[in-house]
Amino acid sequence: MTSLPKKEIKLEDLLNEMKHIDSDGKRFVTKAFNFAQKAHEGQFRQSGDPYFSHVFETARILAEIKMGPNVIASGLLHDVLEDTDTDPEEIRKEFGEDVLFLIQGVTKLGKLKYRGLKRHTESLRKFFIATSKDVRVLIIRLADRLHNMETLEYLPREKQIRKSTEVLEIFAPLAYRLGMRFIHKKLEDTAFSYIQPEEYEKTKQLLRQRKKADMKFLEKFDRSLKKALAKEGMTKFSTSFRIKGLYSLYKKLKRKEDGVEKIHDITALRIVTNSVADCYKVLGIIHSIWKPLPGRLKDYIALPKPNGYQSIHTTIFTGDGGIIEIQIRTQEMHNTAEMGIASHISYKERKVSGEILSQIIWFKNILSRSTGQNTDIDRRKTQRDSTPDWIKNLGEESEVKKDGQQLIEDLKKDFFGHRVFVFTPSGDVIDLPFEASPIDFAYAIHSYIGNHLTGAKINGKLASLDTRLKNGDIVEIVTKKTAGPTRKWLDLVKTSEAKRNIRAKLKLDQ
Ligand code: MN
């Protein structure tokens, strides 16, 4: 083994990422820094680095996504209960109840080891239940995992594969669901490099070539665009280039048979404006000068994606042989797109009503969109059916002022409460809307399974088809060749996928 000079750990580097935090908060984090450094003294990572470097980098990621002092401090302290002889009482005394709660949450999750199928299932179940208590625990856990992935090269191959599989199956989808693109992309790409090293290299090559070719068009277009916008009096905006993640490109290439030259969103020009009105104005100016590709205009501002993502996408011909995807959004939408739920968790742990309001709006948006991939009509209906009254009444000033903090707590619970995570007997997680039935589950696995369902076992016991699935249920579907859906099933299902399949099958058989 060669001994490279180890990277120095400097408190300064962490504090530099904390421009959003006041001096009290910085003092608090400094105290946690000193405490953790001392507690982990003499411990080392596989890489040969001091163990403290891991918790330091975890905290740095949390600072980078603009978390508050309690969360950053918890990042520094997240392994002291597990790996040192620190007493929880000491943490409570020195850092308070909230930090202790966060560290204990992270520690609990960390204890779960993914060995073998049974345990795997069990851990996943606990994982979701534990995270539903406070989303900050999950964010710390994601930062922890991100740093572990970045230092995975020092672990044995078998462990690399296991950790990377977990990331692709659990952590990355969760980061995506929480809208944390920044972490999602890094997690996915690192895991991809370990699981399919050859495909990873191939995709990387492909991306490099495309980037080189696209850049010429992008830079030229960027200049023309700035001129065109200035001519219309638009000066308050910024542009940047964005490049697709490797794993997401790989998946897209596998889905499409067209080949890489037909994929137009490998690179894109991003325009960040000051207001929603300006987004549409910019779009109008662009379309009046450059011809858009038919069918490529997507208005995710008016119709956001289920994870809250907002932006206008369009693809245009540059006129000199190039085709460019353009994404237009406001600064706020941009923050949400990169950081997701993290951008809505106040960094000051004491919240002012404006922040509370924005959190409520965010959760409300997520809630109303997390009912699955329904059509708009379906969605409106499901929303009406399953949304409690107090949520529908939200956003009214008086309510917010009354007990904003409590409302957010309730909303957090509800955000997770609106989805159920259930498992196949082999441990795969199936994510379904609240009150979904075994029939939804069967169709979520495969339409064939749904169409030939004759019974279901929940946690090993036979259950009727109108049973409402609960978080952590293990569901086994019994099929028979001659079995088939009935009209009554339509009343028992929540997902549009199940409905569509049932209707199709019923018509077919009549
Ligand atoms: Mn850790």
mmCIF file of C-alpha atoms in Angstrom, residues 224-393:
data_model
loop_
_atom_site.group_PDB
_atom_site.id
_atom_site.type_symbol
_atom_site.label_atom_id
_atom_site.label_comp_id
_atom_site.label_asym_id
_atom_site.label_seq_id
_atom_site.Cartn_x
_atom_site.Cartn_y
_atom_site.Cartn_z
ATOM 1 C CA SER A 224 -27.536 34.616 -29.417
ATOM 2 C CA LEU A 225 -30.110 34.044 -26.711
ATOM 3 C CA LYS A 226 -28.688 36.696 -24.419
ATOM 4 C CA LYS A 227 -28.802 39.185 -27.276
ATOM 5 C CA ALA A 228 -32.368 38.247 -28.161
ATOM 6 C CA LEU A 229 -33.548 38.560 -24.570
ATOM 7 C CA ALA A 230 -31.753 41.882 -24.062
ATOM 8 C CA LYS A 231 -33.500 43.221 -27.135
ATOM 9 C CA GLU A 232 -36.823 42.492 -25.437
ATOM 10 C CA GLY A 233 -35.675 44.181 -22.242
ATOM 11 C CA MET A 234 -35.016 40.960 -20.367
ATOM 12 C CA THR A 235 -31.836 41.299 -18.364
ATOM 13 C CA LYS A 236 -32.580 39.657 -15.029
ATOM 14 C CA PHE A 237 -31.732 36.028 -15.636
ATOM 15 C CA SER A 238 -28.759 33.706 -15.581
ATOM 16 C CA THR A 239 -27.870 30.768 -17.788
ATOM 17 C CA SER A 240 -25.863 27.617 -17.182
ATOM 18 C CA PHE A 241 -25.244 24.287 -18.864
ATOM 19 C CA ARG A 242 -26.447 21.096 -17.313
ATOM 20 C CA ILE A 243 -25.313 17.574 -18.123
ATOM 21 C CA LYS A 244 -27.317 14.453 -17.597
ATOM 22 C CA GLY A 245 -26.287 11.940 -14.928
ATOM 23 C CA LEU A 246 -24.531 8.809 -16.176
ATOM 24 C CA TYR A 247 -26.926 6.299 -14.710
ATOM 25 C CA SER A 248 -29.958 8.155 -15.910
ATOM 26 C CA LEU A 249 -28.460 8.331 -19.413
ATOM 27 C CA TYR A 250 -27.673 4.622 -19.281
ATOM 28 C CA LYS A 251 -31.262 3.790 -18.309
ATOM 29 C CA LYS A 252 -32.592 6.001 -21.071
ATOM 30 C CA LEU A 253 -30.325 4.377 -23.644
ATOM 31 C CA LYS A 254 -31.563 0.984 -22.555
ATOM 32 C CA ARG A 255 -35.198 2.040 -22.819
ATOM 33 C CA LYS A 256 -34.863 3.636 -26.229
ATOM 34 C CA GLU A 257 -33.628 1.803 -29.217
ATOM 35 C CA ASP A 258 -32.904 4.946 -31.187
ATOM 36 C CA GLY A 259 -29.380 5.365 -29.952
ATOM 37 C CA VAL A 260 -27.614 8.240 -28.385
ATOM 38 C CA GLU A 261 -28.017 10.692 -31.264
ATOM 39 C CA LYS A 262 -31.789 10.749 -30.764
ATOM 40 C CA ILE A 263 -31.567 11.695 -27.114
ATOM 41 C CA HIS A 264 -31.792 15.445 -26.878
ATOM 42 C CA ASP A 265 -31.532 16.078 -23.176
ATOM 43 C CA ILE A 266 -27.995 14.820 -22.575
ATOM 44 C CA THR A 267 -26.925 18.409 -22.329
ATOM 45 C CA ALA A 268 -29.226 21.337 -21.764
ATOM 46 C CA LEU A 269 -29.214 25.064 -21.345
ATOM 47 C CA ARG A 270 -30.762 26.202 -18.103
ATOM 48 C CA ILE A 271 -32.260 29.658 -17.732
ATOM 49 C CA VAL A 272 -33.048 30.907 -14.239
ATOM 50 C CA THR A 273 -35.329 33.934 -14.071
ATOM 51 C CA ASN A 274 -36.818 36.150 -11.373
ATOM 52 C CA SER A 275 -40.472 35.277 -11.729
ATOM 53 C CA VAL A 276 -42.918 32.799 -13.215
ATOM 54 C CA ALA A 277 -44.118 35.460 -15.642
ATOM 55 C CA ASP A 278 -40.546 35.910 -16.866
ATOM 56 C CA CYS A 279 -40.270 32.156 -17.460
ATOM 57 C CA TYR A 280 -43.165 32.302 -19.922
ATOM 58 C CA LYS A 281 -41.849 35.510 -21.461
ATOM 59 C CA VAL A 282 -38.474 33.860 -22.112
ATOM 60 C CA LEU A 283 -40.228 30.837 -23.602
ATOM 61 C CA GLY A 284 -42.239 33.107 -25.889
ATOM 62 C CA ILE A 285 -39.152 34.936 -27.105
ATOM 63 C CA ILE A 286 -37.307 31.677 -27.763
ATOM 64 C CA HIS A 287 -40.155 30.097 -29.709
ATOM 65 C CA SER A 288 -40.618 33.238 -31.776
ATOM 66 C CA ILE A 289 -37.017 33.024 -32.974
ATOM 67 C CA TRP A 290 -36.119 29.332 -32.960
ATOM 68 C CA LYS A 291 -38.330 26.530 -34.166
ATOM 69 C CA PRO A 292 -39.284 24.078 -31.422
ATOM 70 C CA LEU A 293 -39.242 20.325 -31.957
ATOM 71 C CA PRO A 294 -42.856 19.123 -31.996
ATOM 72 C CA GLY A 295 -44.059 17.372 -28.869
ATOM 73 C CA ARG A 296 -41.113 18.400 -26.732
ATOM 74 C CA LEU A 297 -42.626 21.316 -24.849
ATOM 75 C CA LYS A 298 -43.330 20.359 -21.247
ATOM 76 C CA ASP A 299 -44.789 22.787 -18.775
ATOM 77 C CA TYR A 300 -43.837 21.425 -15.372
ATOM 78 C CA ILE A 301 -44.515 24.856 -13.891
ATOM 79 C CA ALA A 302 -48.243 24.580 -14.443
ATOM 80 C CA LEU A 303 -48.157 20.786 -13.992
ATOM 81 C CA PRO A 304 -45.304 19.896 -11.618
ATOM 82 C CA LYS A 305 -43.804 16.414 -11.421
ATOM 83 C CA PRO A 306 -44.908 14.231 -8.515
ATOM 84 C CA ASN A 307 -41.777 15.035 -6.502
ATOM 85 C CA GLY A 308 -42.477 18.753 -6.770
ATOM 86 C CA TYR A 309 -40.109 19.487 -9.668
ATOM 87 C CA GLN A 310 -41.017 22.632 -11.612
ATOM 88 C CA SER A 311 -39.550 23.962 -14.842
ATOM 89 C CA ILE A 312 -40.493 24.552 -18.476
ATOM 90 C CA HIS A 313 -38.705 22.264 -20.929
ATOM 91 C CA THR A 314 -38.524 22.829 -24.626
ATOM 92 C CA THR A 315 -36.240 21.601 -27.376
ATOM 93 C CA ILE A 316 -35.348 23.823 -30.329
ATOM 94 C CA PHE A 317 -33.484 23.706 -33.609
ATOM 95 C CA THR A 318 -30.595 26.161 -33.408
ATOM 96 C CA GLY A 319 -30.709 26.735 -37.156
ATOM 97 C CA ASP A 320 -27.135 25.624 -37.778
ATOM 98 C CA GLY A 321 -27.740 21.908 -37.360
ATOM 99 C CA GLY A 322 -27.915 21.784 -33.605
ATOM 100 C CA ILE A 323 -30.771 20.648 -31.376
ATOM 101 C CA ILE A 324 -30.831 21.960 -27.823
ATOM 102 C CA GLU A 325 -32.970 21.305 -24.798
ATOM 103 C CA ILE A 326 -33.792 24.384 -22.772
ATOM 104 C CA GLN A 327 -35.030 24.448 -19.182
ATOM 105 C CA ILE A 328 -36.600 27.604 -17.812
ATOM 106 C CA ARG A 329 -37.342 28.120 -14.114
ATOM 107 C CA THR A 330 -37.264 30.640 -11.268
ATOM 108 C CA GLN A 331 -34.489 30.705 -8.669
ATOM 109 C CA GLU A 332 -36.825 29.218 -6.097
ATOM 110 C CA MET A 333 -37.774 26.372 -8.417
ATOM 111 C CA HIS A 334 -34.101 25.831 -9.072
ATOM 112 C CA ASN A 335 -33.322 25.488 -5.364
ATOM 113 C CA THR A 336 -36.177 23.066 -4.958
ATOM 114 C CA ALA A 337 -35.047 21.083 -7.989
ATOM 115 C CA GLU A 338 -31.550 20.664 -6.582
ATOM 116 C CA MET A 339 -32.268 20.290 -2.887
ATOM 117 C CA GLY A 340 -35.912 19.230 -2.762
ATOM 118 C CA ILE A 341 -37.294 18.822 0.704
ATOM 119 C CA ALA A 342 -34.012 20.106 2.137
ATOM 120 C CA SER A 343 -34.651 23.520 0.635
ATOM 121 C CA HIS A 344 -37.847 23.736 2.631
ATOM 122 C CA ILE A 345 -36.497 22.748 5.988
ATOM 123 C CA SER A 346 -35.677 25.896 7.791
ATOM 124 C CA TYR A 347 -32.049 26.355 8.625
ATOM 125 C CA LYS A 348 -32.965 28.462 11.563
ATOM 126 C CA GLU A 349 -34.508 25.947 13.832
ATOM 127 C CA ARG A 350 -36.810 28.626 15.164
ATOM 128 C CA LYS A 351 -39.125 29.379 12.343
ATOM 129 C CA VAL A 352 -40.811 32.577 11.280
ATOM 130 C CA SER A 353 -44.287 32.424 9.845
ATOM 131 C CA GLY A 354 -43.199 33.076 6.257
ATOM 132 C CA GLU A 355 -41.006 30.015 6.311
ATOM 133 C CA ILE A 356 -43.705 27.963 7.921
ATOM 134 C CA LEU A 357 -46.025 29.000 5.154
ATOM 135 C CA SER A 358 -43.586 27.938 2.450
ATOM 136 C CA GLN A 359 -43.058 24.574 4.102
ATOM 137 C CA ILE A 360 -46.751 24.054 4.336
ATOM 138 C CA ILE A 361 -47.224 24.897 0.695
ATOM 139 C CA TRP A 362 -44.458 22.492 -0.255
ATOM 140 C CA PHE A 363 -45.855 19.623 1.765
ATOM 141 C CA LYS A 364 -49.294 20.379 0.493
ATOM 142 C CA ASN A 365 -48.035 20.168 -3.069
ATOM 143 C CA ILE A 366 -46.282 16.904 -2.375
ATOM 144 C CA LEU A 367 -49.359 15.503 -0.707
ATOM 145 C CA SER A 368 -51.661 16.291 -3.523
ATOM 146 C CA ARG A 369 -49.265 14.809 -6.019
ATOM 147 C CA SER A 370 -48.122 11.743 -4.200
ATOM 148 C CA THR A 371 -51.205 9.735 -4.922
ATOM 149 C CA GLY A 372 -49.584 8.018 -7.855
ATOM 150 C CA GLN A 373 -49.492 8.394 -11.585
ATOM 151 C CA ASN A 374 -53.127 9.139 -11.967
ATOM 152 C CA THR A 375 -54.771 11.218 -14.593
ATOM 153 C CA ASP A 376 -55.810 14.666 -13.492
ATOM 154 C CA ILE A 377 -59.386 13.621 -12.968
ATOM 155 C CA ASP A 378 -58.333 10.565 -11.026
ATOM 156 C CA ARG A 379 -56.008 12.670 -9.011
ATOM 157 C CA ARG A 380 -58.554 15.232 -8.085
ATOM 158 C CA LYS A 381 -60.897 12.484 -7.054
ATOM 159 C CA THR A 382 -58.362 10.580 -4.950
ATOM 160 C CA GLN A 383 -57.331 13.791 -3.337
ATOM 161 C CA ARG A 384 -60.829 14.606 -2.359
ATOM 162 C CA ASP A 385 -61.379 11.121 -1.036
ATOM 163 C CA SER A 386 -58.268 10.663 1.026
ATOM 164 C CA THR A 387 -57.223 14.107 2.124
ATOM 165 C CA PRO A 388 -58.342 14.929 5.645
ATOM 166 C CA ASP A 389 -60.320 18.149 6.033
ATOM 167 C CA TRP A 390 -57.683 19.930 8.037
ATOM 168 C CA ILE A 391 -55.272 19.616 5.137
ATOM 169 C CA LYS A 392 -57.790 20.972 2.694
ATOM 170 C CA ASN A 393 -58.218 23.994 4.937
#
